[in-house]
Coordinates of C-alpha atoms and ligand atoms in Angstrom, one line a residue:
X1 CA 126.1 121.3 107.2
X2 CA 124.9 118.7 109.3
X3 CA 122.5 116.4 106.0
X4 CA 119.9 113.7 106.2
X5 CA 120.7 110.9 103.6
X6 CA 117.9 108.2 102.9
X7 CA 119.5 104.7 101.4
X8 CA 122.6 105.4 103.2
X9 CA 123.2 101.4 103.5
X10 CA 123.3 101.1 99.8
X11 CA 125.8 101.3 97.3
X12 CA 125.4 105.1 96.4
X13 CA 123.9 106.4 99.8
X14 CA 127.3 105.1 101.6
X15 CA 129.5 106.5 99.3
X16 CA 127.9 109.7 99.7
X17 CA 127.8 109.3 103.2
X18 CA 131.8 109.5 103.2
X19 CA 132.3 112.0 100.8
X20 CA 130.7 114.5 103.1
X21 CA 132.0 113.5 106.2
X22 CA 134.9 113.7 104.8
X23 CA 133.9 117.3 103.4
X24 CA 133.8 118.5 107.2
X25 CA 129.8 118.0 107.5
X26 CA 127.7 116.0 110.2
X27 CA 125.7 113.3 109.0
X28 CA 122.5 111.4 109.5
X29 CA 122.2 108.2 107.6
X30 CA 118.6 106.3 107.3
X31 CA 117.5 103.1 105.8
X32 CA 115.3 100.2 106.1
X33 CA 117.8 97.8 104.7
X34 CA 115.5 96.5 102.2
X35 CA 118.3 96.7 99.5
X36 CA 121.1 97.6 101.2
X37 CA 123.1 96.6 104.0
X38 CA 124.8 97.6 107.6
X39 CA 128.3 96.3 105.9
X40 CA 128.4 99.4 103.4
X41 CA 128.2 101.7 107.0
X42 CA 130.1 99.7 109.4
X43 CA 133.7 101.4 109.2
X44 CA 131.5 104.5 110.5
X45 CA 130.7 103.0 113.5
X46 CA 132.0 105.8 116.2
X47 CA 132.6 107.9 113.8
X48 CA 131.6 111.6 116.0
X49 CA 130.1 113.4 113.0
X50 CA 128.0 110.3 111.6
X51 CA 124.6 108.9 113.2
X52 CA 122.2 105.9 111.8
X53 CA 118.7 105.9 111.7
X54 CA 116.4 102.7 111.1
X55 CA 113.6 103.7 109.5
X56 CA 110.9 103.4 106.4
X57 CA 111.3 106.8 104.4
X58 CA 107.4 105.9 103.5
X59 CA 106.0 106.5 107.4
X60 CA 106.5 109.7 108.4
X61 CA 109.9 111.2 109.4
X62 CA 111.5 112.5 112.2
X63 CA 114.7 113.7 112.7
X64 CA 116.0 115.2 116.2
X65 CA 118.0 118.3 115.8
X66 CA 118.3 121.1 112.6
X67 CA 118.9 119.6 109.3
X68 CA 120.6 122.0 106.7
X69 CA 120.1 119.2 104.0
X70 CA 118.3 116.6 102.8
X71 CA 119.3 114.4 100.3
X72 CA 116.6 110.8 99.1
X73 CA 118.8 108.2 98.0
X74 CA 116.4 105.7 99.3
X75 CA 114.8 103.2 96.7
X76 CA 115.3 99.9 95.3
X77 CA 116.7 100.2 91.9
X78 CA 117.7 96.9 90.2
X79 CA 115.4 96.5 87.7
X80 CA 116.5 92.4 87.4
X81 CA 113.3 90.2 87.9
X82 CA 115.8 87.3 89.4
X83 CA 117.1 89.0 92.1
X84 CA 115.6 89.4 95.3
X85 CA 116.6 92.8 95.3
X86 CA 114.5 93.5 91.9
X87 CA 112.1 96.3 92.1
X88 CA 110.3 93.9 90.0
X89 CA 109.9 92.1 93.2
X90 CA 109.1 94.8 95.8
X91 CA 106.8 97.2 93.5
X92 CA 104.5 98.4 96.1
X93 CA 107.7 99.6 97.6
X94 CA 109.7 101.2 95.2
X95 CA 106.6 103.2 94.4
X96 CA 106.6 104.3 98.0
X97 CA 109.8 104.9 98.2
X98 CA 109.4 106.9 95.0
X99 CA 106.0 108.7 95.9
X100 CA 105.8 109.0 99.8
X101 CA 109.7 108.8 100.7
X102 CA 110.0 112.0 98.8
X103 CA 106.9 113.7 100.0
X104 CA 108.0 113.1 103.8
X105 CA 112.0 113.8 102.5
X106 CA 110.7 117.2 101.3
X107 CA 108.3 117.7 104.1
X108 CA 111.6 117.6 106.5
X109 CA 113.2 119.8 104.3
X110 CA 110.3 122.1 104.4
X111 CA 110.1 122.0 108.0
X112 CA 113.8 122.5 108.5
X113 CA 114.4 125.0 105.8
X114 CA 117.3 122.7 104.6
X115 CA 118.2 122.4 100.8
X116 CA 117.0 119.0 99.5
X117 CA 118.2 116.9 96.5
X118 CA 116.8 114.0 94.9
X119 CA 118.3 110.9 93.4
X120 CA 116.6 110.8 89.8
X121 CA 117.7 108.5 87.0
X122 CA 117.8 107.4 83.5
X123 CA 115.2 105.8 83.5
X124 CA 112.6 108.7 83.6
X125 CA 113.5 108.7 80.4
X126 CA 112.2 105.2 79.9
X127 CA 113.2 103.6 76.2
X128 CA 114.0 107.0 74.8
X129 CA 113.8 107.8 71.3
X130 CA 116.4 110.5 71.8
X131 CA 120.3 109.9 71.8
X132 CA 122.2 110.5 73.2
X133 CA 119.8 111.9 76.0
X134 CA 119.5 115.6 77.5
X135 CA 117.7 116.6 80.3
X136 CA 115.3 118.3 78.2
X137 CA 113.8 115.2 76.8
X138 CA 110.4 114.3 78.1
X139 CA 111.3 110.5 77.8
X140 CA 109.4 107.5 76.3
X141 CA 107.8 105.5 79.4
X142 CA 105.2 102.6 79.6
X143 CA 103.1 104.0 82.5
X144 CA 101.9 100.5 83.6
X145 CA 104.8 97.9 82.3
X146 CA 107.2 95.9 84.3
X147 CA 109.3 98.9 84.9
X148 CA 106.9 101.6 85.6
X149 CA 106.8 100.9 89.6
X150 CA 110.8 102.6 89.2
X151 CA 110.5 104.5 86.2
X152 CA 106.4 106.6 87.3
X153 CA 107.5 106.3 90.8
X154 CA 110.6 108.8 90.0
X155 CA 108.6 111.1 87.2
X156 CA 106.7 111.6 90.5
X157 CA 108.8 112.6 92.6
X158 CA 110.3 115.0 90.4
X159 CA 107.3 116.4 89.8
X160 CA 106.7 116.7 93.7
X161 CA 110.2 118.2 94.3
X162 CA 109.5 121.3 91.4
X163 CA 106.2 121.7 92.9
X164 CA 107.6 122.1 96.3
X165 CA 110.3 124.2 94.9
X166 CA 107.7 126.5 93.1
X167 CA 105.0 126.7 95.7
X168 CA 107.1 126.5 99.0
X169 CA 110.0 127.8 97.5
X170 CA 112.2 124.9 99.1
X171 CA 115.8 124.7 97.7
X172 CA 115.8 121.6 95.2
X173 CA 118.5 119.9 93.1
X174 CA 117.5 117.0 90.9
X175 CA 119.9 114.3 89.7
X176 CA 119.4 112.1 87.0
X177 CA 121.8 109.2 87.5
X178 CA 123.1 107.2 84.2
X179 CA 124.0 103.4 85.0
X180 CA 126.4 103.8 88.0
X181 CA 128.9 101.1 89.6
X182 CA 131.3 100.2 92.0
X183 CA 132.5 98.8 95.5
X184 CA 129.7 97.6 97.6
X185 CA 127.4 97.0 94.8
X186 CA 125.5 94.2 96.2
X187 CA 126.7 90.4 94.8
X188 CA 122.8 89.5 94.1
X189 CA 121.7 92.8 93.4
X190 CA 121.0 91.4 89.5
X191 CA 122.3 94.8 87.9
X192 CA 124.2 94.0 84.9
X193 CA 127.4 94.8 86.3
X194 CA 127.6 92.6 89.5
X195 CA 125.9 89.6 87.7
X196 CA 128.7 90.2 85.1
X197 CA 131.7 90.2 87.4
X198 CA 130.1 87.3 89.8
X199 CA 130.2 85.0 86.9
X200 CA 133.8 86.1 85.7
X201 CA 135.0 85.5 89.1
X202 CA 133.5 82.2 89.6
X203 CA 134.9 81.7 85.9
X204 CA 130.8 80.8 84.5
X205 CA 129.9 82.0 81.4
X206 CA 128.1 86.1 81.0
X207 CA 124.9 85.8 80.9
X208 CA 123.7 88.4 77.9
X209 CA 120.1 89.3 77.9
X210 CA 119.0 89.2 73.8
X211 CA 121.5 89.6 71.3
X212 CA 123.6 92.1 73.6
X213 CA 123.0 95.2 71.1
X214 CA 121.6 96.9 73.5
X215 CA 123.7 99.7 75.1
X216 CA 124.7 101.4 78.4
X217 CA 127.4 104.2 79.5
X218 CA 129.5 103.1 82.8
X219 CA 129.9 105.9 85.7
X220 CA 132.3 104.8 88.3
X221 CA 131.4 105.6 91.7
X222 CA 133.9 108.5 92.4
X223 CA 133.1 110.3 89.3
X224 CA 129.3 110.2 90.1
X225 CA 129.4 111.3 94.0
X226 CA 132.3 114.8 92.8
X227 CA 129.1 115.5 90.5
X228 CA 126.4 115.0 93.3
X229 CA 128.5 116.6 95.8
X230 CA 128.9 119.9 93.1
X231 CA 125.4 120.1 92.4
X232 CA 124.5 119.9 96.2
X233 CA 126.5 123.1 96.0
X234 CA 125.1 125.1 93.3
X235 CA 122.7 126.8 92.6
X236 CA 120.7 124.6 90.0
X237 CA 117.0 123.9 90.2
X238 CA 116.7 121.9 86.9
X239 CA 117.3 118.1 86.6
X240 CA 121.2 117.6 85.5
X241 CA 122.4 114.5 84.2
X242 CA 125.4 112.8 86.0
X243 CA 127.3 110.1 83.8
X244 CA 129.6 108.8 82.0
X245 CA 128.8 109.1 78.3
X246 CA 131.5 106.5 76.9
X247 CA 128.8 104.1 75.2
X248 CA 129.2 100.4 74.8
X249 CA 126.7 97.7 73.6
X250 CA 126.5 95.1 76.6
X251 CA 128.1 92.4 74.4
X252 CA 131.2 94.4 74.0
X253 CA 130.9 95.1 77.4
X254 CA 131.1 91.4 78.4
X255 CA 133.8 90.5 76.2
X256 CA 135.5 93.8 78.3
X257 CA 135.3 91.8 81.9
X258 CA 136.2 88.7 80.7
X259 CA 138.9 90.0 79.5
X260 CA 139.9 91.8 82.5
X261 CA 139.0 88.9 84.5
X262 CA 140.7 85.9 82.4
X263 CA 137.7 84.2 82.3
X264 CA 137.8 81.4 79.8
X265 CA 133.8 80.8 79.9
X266 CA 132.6 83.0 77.4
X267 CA 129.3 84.5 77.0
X268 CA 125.9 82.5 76.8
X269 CA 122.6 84.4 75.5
X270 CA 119.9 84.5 77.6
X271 CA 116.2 85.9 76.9
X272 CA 115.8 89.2 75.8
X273 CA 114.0 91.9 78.3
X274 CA 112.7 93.7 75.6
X275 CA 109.4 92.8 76.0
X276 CA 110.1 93.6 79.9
X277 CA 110.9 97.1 78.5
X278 CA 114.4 96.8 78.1
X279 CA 116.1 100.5 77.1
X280 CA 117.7 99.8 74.0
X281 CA 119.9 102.6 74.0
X282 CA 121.4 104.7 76.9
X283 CA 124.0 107.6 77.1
X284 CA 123.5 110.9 78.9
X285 CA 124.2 114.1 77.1
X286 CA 126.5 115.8 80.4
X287 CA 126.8 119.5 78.3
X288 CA 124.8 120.9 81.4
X289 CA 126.7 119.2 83.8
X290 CA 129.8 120.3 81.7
X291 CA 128.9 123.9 82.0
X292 CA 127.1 124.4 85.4
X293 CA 129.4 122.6 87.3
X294 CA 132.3 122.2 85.3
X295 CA 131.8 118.2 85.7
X296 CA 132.8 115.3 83.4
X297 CA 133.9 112.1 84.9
X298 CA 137.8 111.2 85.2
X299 CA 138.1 107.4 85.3
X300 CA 137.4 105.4 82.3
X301 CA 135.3 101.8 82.2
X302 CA 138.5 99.4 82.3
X303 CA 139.9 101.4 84.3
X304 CA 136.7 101.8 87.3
X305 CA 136.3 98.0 86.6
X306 CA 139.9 97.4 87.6
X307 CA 138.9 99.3 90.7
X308 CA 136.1 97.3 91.1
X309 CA 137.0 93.7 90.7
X310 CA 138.9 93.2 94.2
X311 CA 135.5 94.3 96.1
X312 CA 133.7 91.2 94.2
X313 CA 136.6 88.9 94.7
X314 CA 136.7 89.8 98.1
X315 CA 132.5 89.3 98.2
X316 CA 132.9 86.2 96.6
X317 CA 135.9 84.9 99.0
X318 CA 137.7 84.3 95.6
X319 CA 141.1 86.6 96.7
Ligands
NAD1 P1 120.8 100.4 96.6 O1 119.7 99.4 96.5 O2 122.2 99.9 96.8 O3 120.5 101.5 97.7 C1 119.2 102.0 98.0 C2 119.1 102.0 99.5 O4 117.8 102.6 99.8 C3 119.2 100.7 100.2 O5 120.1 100.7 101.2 C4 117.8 100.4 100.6 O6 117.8 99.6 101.8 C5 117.3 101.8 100.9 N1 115.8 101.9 100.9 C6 115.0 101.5 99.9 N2 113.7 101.8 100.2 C7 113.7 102.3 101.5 C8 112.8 102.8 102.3 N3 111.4 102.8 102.1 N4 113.1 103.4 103.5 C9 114.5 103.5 103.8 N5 115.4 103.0 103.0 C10 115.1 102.4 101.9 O7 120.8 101.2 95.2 P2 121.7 102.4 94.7 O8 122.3 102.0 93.3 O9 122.7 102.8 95.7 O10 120.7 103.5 94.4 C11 120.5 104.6 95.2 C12 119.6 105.7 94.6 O11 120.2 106.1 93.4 C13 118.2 105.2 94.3 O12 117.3 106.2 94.6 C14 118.3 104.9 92.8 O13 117.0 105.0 92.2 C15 119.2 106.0 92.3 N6 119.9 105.6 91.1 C16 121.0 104.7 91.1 C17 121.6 104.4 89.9 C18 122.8 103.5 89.8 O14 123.3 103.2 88.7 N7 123.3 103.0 90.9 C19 121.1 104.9 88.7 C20 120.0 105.7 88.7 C21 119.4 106.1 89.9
UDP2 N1 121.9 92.5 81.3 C1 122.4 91.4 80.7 N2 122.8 90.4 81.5 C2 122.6 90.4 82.9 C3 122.1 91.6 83.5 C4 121.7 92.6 82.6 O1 122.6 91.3 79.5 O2 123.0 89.4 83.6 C5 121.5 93.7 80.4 C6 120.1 94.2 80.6 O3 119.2 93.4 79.7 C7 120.2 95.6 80.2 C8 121.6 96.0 80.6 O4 122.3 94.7 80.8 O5 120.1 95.8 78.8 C9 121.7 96.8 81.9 O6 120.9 96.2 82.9 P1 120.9 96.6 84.4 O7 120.1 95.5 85.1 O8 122.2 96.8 84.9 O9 120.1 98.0 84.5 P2 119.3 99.0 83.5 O10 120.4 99.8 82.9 O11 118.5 98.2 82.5 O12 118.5 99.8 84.4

């Protein structure tokens, strides 16, 4: 197949990027950088099957040549208010990312007849009252809070994908990513996991938001990407989740990396995000994903953060 990716300079986008070049397929990888960065690409440089486009997915798109897929990575998607990266901090364009990225991503895929699959998340859900959570759940969102530039901007464009899939009959898969991490994970990015292992490296204390009862459930990278990649080939219309449903409160989680780590400098509580909207409990029901693709993640959370460590070090110039 030769397949579009948006946000193929971020974390997920380049991984995804590999995985199908490595599958056999052609790809074309766009971004605007406004997240990510030409280092998650550069080792594709020359590479005969892989191409690069500079572009905002929210102006219209155009592609040279027949695309057989589409696939819209492309969105900010820390939620941390201190990082530059925040969508907190670039809310006009997350929602266009969200709202106008898909509508041109599906108009491509409309006007090339190309399957097309969209990079949902958990957050749809918002702060769900439902756990663990199945795709079934309508969710329990703040349509105008801190968080609703991510969390309204993907509702929408899942909404826009079905429509297109009912009324133009356009080939859709919807993904609703749980809390993914890994390699090239951007330093700054402000997600919990790379502010996490940048202060264990640098040997500072964790920086908990609240009292740390809150929860989360770890995918690592490889695990996620074999789900997207069987989902891309099947035949499913309706959102599935992809994660890893081992849950852990974010204080246990902390004392997990300093552990790994050998960091002597503890944790230190910060202010809660609650008030910020804060999910207070997250882990993905994967039965679906269990029986329509015969998915469930392989690598456990010491075991993907043991992976992981070595990128940050290397980041960090502490090797
Ligand atoms: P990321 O910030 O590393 O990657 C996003 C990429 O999209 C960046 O390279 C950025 O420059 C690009 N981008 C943003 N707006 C753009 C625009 N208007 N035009 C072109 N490029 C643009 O984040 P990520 O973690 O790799 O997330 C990728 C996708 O997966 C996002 O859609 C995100 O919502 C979704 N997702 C990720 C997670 C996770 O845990 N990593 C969870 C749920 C959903
Ligand atoms: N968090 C934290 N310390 C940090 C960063 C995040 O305690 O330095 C918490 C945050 O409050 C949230 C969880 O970790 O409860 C996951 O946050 P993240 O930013 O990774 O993304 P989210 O899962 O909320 O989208």
């Amino acid at each position: 197949m030769r397949i579009l990716v948006t946000g193929a300079a971020g974390f997920l986008g380049s991984h995804l990027c590999d995985r199908l070049l490595r599958e056999g397929h052609e790809v074309v990888g766009m971004d605007n950088f406004i997240t990510g960065r030409p280092q998650n690409l550069a080792h594709l440089a020359g590479h005969p099957r892989f191409s690069f486009i500079r572009h905002d997915v929210s102006n219209f798109i155009f592609v040279p040549g027949k695309l057989d897929a589409v696939l819209h990575f492309a969105s900010p998607a820390s939620p941390n208010a201190h990082s530059p990266y925040g969508y907190v901090n670039l809310p006009i364009q997350t929602m266009k990312a969200g709202a106008l990225g898909t509508h041109n991503t599906l108009g491509v895929a409309r006007a090339n007849k190309a399957r097309f699959l969209l990079a949902s998340t958990s957050e749809i859900y918002g702060d769900p009252l439902e756990h663990p959570q199945k795709e079934t759940y309508w969710g329990h969102v703040d349509p105008n809070g801190l968080r609703s530039v991510y969390d309204e901007a993907k509702r929408f464009a899942e909404a826009l994908t079905m429509a297109y899939h009912r009324f133009h009959g356009i080939d859709t898969r919807i993904v609703r990513i749980f809390n993914t991490y890994g390699p090239r994970m951007q330093v700054d990015d402000g997600r919990v996991v790379p502010n996490f292992l940048k202060q264990a490296i640098c040997q500072e204390p964790l920086t908990v938001y609240g009292d740390g009862s809150q929860t989360r459930s770890f995918c690592y990278v490889d695990d996620l990407i074999e789900g997207i990649y069987r989902l891309l080939l099947s035949d499913e219309h309706n959102p599935v989740n992809i994660g890893n449903p081992q849950e852990t409160t974010i204080l246990e989680f902390a004392h997990i990396i300093n552990r790994l780590t050998g960091n002597p400098a503890g944790i230190v509580y910060k202010a809660s995000l609650r008030s910020e909207g804060d999910p207070q409990r997250r882990q993905p029901d994967i039965t679906r994903a269990r029986q329509i693709l015969g998915w469930e993640p392989q690598v456990g959370l010491e075991e993907g953060l043991m992976r992981t460590i070595p990128y940050f070090k290397q980041e960090l110039g502490k090797e």
